[in-house]
CSV table of C-alpha atoms in Angstrom, one decimal:
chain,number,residue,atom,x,y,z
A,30,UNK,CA,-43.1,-36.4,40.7
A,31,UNK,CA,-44.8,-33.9,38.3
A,32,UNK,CA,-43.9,-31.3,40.5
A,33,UNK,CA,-40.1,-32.0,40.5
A,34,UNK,CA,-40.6,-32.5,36.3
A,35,UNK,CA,-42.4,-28.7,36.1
A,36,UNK,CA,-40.0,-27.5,38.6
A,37,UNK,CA,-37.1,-29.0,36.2
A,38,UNK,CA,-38.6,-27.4,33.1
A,39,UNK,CA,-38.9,-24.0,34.6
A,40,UNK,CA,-35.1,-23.9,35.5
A,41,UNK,CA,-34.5,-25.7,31.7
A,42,UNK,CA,-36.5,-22.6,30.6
A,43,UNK,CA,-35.1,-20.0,33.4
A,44,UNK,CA,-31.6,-21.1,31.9
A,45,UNK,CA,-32.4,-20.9,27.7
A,46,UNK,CA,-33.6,-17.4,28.6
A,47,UNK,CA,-30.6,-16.2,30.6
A,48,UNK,CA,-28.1,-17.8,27.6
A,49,UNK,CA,-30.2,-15.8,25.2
A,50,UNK,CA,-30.5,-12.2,27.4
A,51,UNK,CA,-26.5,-13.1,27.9
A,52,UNK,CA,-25.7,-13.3,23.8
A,53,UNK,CA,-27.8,-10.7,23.3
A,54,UNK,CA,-25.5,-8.3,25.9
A,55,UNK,CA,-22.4,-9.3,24.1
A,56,UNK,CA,-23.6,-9.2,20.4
A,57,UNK,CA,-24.4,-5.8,21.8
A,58,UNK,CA,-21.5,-4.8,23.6
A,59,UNK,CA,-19.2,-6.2,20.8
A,60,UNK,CA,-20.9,-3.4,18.1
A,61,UNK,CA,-20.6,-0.3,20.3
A,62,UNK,CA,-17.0,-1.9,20.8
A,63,UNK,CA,-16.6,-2.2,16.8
A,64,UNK,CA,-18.5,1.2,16.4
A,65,UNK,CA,-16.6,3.2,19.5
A,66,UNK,CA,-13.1,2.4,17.8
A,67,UNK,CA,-14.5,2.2,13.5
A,68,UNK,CA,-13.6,6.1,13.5
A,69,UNK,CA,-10.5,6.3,15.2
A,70,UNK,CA,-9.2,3.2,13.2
A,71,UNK,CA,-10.2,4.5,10.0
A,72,UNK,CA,-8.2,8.0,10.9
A,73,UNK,CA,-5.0,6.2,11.6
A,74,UNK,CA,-5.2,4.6,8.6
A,75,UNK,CA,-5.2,7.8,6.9
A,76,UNK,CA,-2.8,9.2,8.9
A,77,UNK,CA,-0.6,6.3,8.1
A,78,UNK,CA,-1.5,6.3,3.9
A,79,UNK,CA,-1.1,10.0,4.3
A,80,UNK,CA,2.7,9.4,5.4
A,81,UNK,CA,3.5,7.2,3.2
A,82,UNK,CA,2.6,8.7,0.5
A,83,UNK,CA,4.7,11.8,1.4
A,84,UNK,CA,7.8,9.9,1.5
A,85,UNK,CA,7.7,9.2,-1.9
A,86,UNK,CA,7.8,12.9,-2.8
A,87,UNK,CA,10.1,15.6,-2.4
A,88,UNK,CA,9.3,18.0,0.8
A,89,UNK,CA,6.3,20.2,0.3
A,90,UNK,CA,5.9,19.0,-3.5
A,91,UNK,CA,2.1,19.0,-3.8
A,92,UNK,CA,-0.4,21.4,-2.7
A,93,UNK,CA,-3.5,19.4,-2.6
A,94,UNK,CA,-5.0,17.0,-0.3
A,95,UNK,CA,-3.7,13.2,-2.1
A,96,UNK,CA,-6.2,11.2,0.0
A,97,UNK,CA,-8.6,13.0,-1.9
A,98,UNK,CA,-7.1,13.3,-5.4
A,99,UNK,CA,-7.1,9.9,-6.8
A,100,UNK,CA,-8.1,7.9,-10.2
A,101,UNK,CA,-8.6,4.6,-10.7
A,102,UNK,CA,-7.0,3.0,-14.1
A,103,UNK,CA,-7.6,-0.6,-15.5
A,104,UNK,CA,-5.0,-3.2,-15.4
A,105,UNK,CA,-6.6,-4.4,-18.7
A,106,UNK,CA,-7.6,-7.6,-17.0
A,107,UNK,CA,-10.2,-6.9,-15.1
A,108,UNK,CA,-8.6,-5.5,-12.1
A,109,UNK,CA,-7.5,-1.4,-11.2
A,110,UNK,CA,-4.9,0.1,-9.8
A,111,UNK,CA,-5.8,3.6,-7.6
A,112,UNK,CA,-3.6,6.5,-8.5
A,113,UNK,CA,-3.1,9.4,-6.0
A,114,UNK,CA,-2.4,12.9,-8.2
A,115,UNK,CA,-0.1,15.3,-6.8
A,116,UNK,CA,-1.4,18.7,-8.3
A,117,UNK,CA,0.3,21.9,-8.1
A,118,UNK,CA,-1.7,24.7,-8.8
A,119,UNK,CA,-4.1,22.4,-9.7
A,120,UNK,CA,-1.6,20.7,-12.8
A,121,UNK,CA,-0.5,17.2,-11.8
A,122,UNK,CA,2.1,17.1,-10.9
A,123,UNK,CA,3.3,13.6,-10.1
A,124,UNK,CA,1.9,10.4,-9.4
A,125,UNK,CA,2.0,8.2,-6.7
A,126,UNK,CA,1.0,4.3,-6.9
A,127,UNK,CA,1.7,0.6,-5.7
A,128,UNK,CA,3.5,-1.4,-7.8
A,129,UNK,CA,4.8,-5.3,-6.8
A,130,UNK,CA,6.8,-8.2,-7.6
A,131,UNK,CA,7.4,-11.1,-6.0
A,132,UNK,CA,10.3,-11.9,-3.5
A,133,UNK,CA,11.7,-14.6,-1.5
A,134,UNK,CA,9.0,-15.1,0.9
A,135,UNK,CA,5.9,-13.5,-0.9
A,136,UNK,CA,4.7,-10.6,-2.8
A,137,UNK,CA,7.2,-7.2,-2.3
A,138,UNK,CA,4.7,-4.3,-1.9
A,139,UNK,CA,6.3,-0.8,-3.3
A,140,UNK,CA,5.2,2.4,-3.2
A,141,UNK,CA,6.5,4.6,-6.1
A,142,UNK,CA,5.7,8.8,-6.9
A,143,UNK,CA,6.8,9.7,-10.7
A,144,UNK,CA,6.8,13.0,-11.6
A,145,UNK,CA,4.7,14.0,-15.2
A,146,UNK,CA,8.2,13.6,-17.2
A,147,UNK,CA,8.1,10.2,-15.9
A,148,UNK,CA,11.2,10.6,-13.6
A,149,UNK,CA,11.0,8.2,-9.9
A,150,UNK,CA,10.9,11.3,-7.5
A,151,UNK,CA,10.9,8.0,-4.8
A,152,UNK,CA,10.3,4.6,-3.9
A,153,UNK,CA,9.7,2.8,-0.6
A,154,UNK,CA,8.6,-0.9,0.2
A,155,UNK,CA,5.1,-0.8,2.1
A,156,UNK,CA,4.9,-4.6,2.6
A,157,UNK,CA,7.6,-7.7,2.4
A,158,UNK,CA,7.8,-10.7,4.1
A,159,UNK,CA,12.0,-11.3,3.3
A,160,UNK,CA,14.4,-12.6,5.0
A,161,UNK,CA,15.2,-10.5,8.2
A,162,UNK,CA,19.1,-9.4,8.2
A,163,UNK,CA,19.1,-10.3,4.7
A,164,UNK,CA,16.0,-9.1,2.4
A,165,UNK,CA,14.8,-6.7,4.7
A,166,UNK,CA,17.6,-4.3,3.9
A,167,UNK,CA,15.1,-3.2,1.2
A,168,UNK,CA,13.5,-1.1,4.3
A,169,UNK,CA,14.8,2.1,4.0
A,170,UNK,CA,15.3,2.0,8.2
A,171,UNK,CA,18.1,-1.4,7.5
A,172,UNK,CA,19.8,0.7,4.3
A,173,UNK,CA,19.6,3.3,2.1
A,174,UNK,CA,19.5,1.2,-0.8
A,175,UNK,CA,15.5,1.9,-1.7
A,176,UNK,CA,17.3,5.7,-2.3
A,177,UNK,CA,18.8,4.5,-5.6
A,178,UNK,CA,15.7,4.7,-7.8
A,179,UNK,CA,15.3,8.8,-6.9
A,180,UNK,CA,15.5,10.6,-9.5
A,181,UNK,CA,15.9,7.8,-12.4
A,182,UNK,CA,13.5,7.1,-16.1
A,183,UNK,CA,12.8,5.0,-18.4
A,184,UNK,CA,14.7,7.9,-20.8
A,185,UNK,CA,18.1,7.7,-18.6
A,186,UNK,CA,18.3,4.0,-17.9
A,187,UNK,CA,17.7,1.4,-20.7
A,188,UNK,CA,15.2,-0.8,-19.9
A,189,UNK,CA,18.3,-4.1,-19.8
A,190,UNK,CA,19.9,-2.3,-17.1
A,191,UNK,CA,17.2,-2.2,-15.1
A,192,UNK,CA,18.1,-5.2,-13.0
A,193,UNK,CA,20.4,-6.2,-9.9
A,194,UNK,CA,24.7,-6.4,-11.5
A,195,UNK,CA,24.3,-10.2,-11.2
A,196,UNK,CA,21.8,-10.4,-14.0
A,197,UNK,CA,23.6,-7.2,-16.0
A,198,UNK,CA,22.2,-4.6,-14.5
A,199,UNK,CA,23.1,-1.3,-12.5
A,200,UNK,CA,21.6,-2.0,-8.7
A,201,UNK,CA,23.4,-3.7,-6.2
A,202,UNK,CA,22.4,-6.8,-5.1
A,203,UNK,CA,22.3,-8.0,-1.1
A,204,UNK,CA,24.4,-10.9,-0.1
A,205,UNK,CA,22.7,-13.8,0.1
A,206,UNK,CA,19.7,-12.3,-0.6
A,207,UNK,CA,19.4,-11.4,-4.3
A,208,UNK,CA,15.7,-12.4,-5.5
A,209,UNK,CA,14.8,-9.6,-3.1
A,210,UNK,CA,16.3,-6.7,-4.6
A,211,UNK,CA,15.5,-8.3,-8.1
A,212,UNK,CA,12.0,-8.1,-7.3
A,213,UNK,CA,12.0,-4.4,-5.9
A,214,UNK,CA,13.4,-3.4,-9.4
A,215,UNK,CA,11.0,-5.1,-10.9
A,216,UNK,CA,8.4,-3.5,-9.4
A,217,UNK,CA,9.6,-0.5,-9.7
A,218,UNK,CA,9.9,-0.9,-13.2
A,219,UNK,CA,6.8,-2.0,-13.9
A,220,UNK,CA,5.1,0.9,-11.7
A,221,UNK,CA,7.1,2.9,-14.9
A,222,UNK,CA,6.0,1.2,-17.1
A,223,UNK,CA,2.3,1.8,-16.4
A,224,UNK,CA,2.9,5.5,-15.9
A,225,UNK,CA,4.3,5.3,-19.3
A,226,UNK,CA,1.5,3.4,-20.4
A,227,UNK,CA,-1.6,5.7,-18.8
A,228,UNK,CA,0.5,9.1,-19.0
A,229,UNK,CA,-1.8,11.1,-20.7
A,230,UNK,CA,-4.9,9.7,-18.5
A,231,UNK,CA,-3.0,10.4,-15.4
A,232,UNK,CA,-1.9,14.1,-16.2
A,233,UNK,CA,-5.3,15.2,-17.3
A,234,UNK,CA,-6.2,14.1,-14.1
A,235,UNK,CA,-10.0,14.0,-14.1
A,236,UNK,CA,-11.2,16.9,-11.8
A,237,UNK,CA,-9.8,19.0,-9.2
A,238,UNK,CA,-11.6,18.1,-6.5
């Protein structure tokens, strides 16, 4: 009877160990995983910040590297919002920022560049969770509505006409889906707004990296 207890306490043991040695492998399998693929996930996210922030300016605009090039600037409540610079020559140039609003469905991330005058050299959405058919006609792939901010100010459009024509504005509205279009121009707006608000800051720039 002892014998048959020890023998039953050795397996007990035999079998802890093996759980242990086996959770071990994996824990350690699991970070070379995590560490193999950290580099090549962190490059296509550049690659894909990169793009984006191209489409918001004209075709070789800048001259620097915009990854690079960036401030930070206080929300005044705590919070900051990163600003990319767009030098040329090493003057900036423009300015290129997220801006949102919220939509239908959620928050509407856009992605604005503004030029030093202050004038929208672009705008896409990044981010929305609208209405497909409807909403997402925001994406510049369903319509080339997003295109009627280029090239538009504070200075040339009073600040009550920036809004959709049902509320008394100037941009068209999407049937049946007008909070999302509302909510782009807001955003967009406001992403004026703060360039307005930080101008100076932003066109000195900090340093040229």
């Amino acid at each position: 009877m002892k014998l048959a207890i020890a023998a039953l306490r050795d397996r007990l043991a035999y079998q802890g160990v093996s759980l242990g040695a086996i959770a071990l492998l994996a824990s350690a399998a699991l970070a070379f995983a995590v560490s193999a693929t950290h580099e090549r996930i962190v490059a296509a996210e550049a690659r894909d910040l990169q793009a984006s922030l191209a489409q918001v300016l004209p075709e070789r605009f800048a001259d620097n590297d915009l990854l690079a090039d960036t401030l930070e600037i206080g929300n005044g409540d705590g919070t900051s919002k990163r600003v990319y610079l767009a030098r040329r020559q090493g003057e900036v140039a423009a300015a290129i920022f997220q801006t949102s609003a919220r939509g239908y469905a959620g928050d509407v991330l856009v992605l604005v560049g503004i030029d030093r005058t202050g004038m929208l050299l672009g705008a896409r959405v990044l981010k929305h969770n609208e209405t497909p058919g409807l909403g997402d006609k925001i994406d510049l792939a369903k319509s080339p509505w997003i295109l009627s901010f280029n090239g538009l100010s504070l200075a040339t459009l009073p600040a009550a006409q920036w809004a959709v024509k049902k509320d008394g504005g100037v941009f068209d509205q999407m049937a049946g889906a007008t909070i999302t279009p509302r909510a782009v121009v807001k955003a967009v707006k406001e992403g004026l707004d703060f360039f307005a608000a930080h101008r100076a800051e932003i066109l000195r720039g900090g340093k040229v990296p």
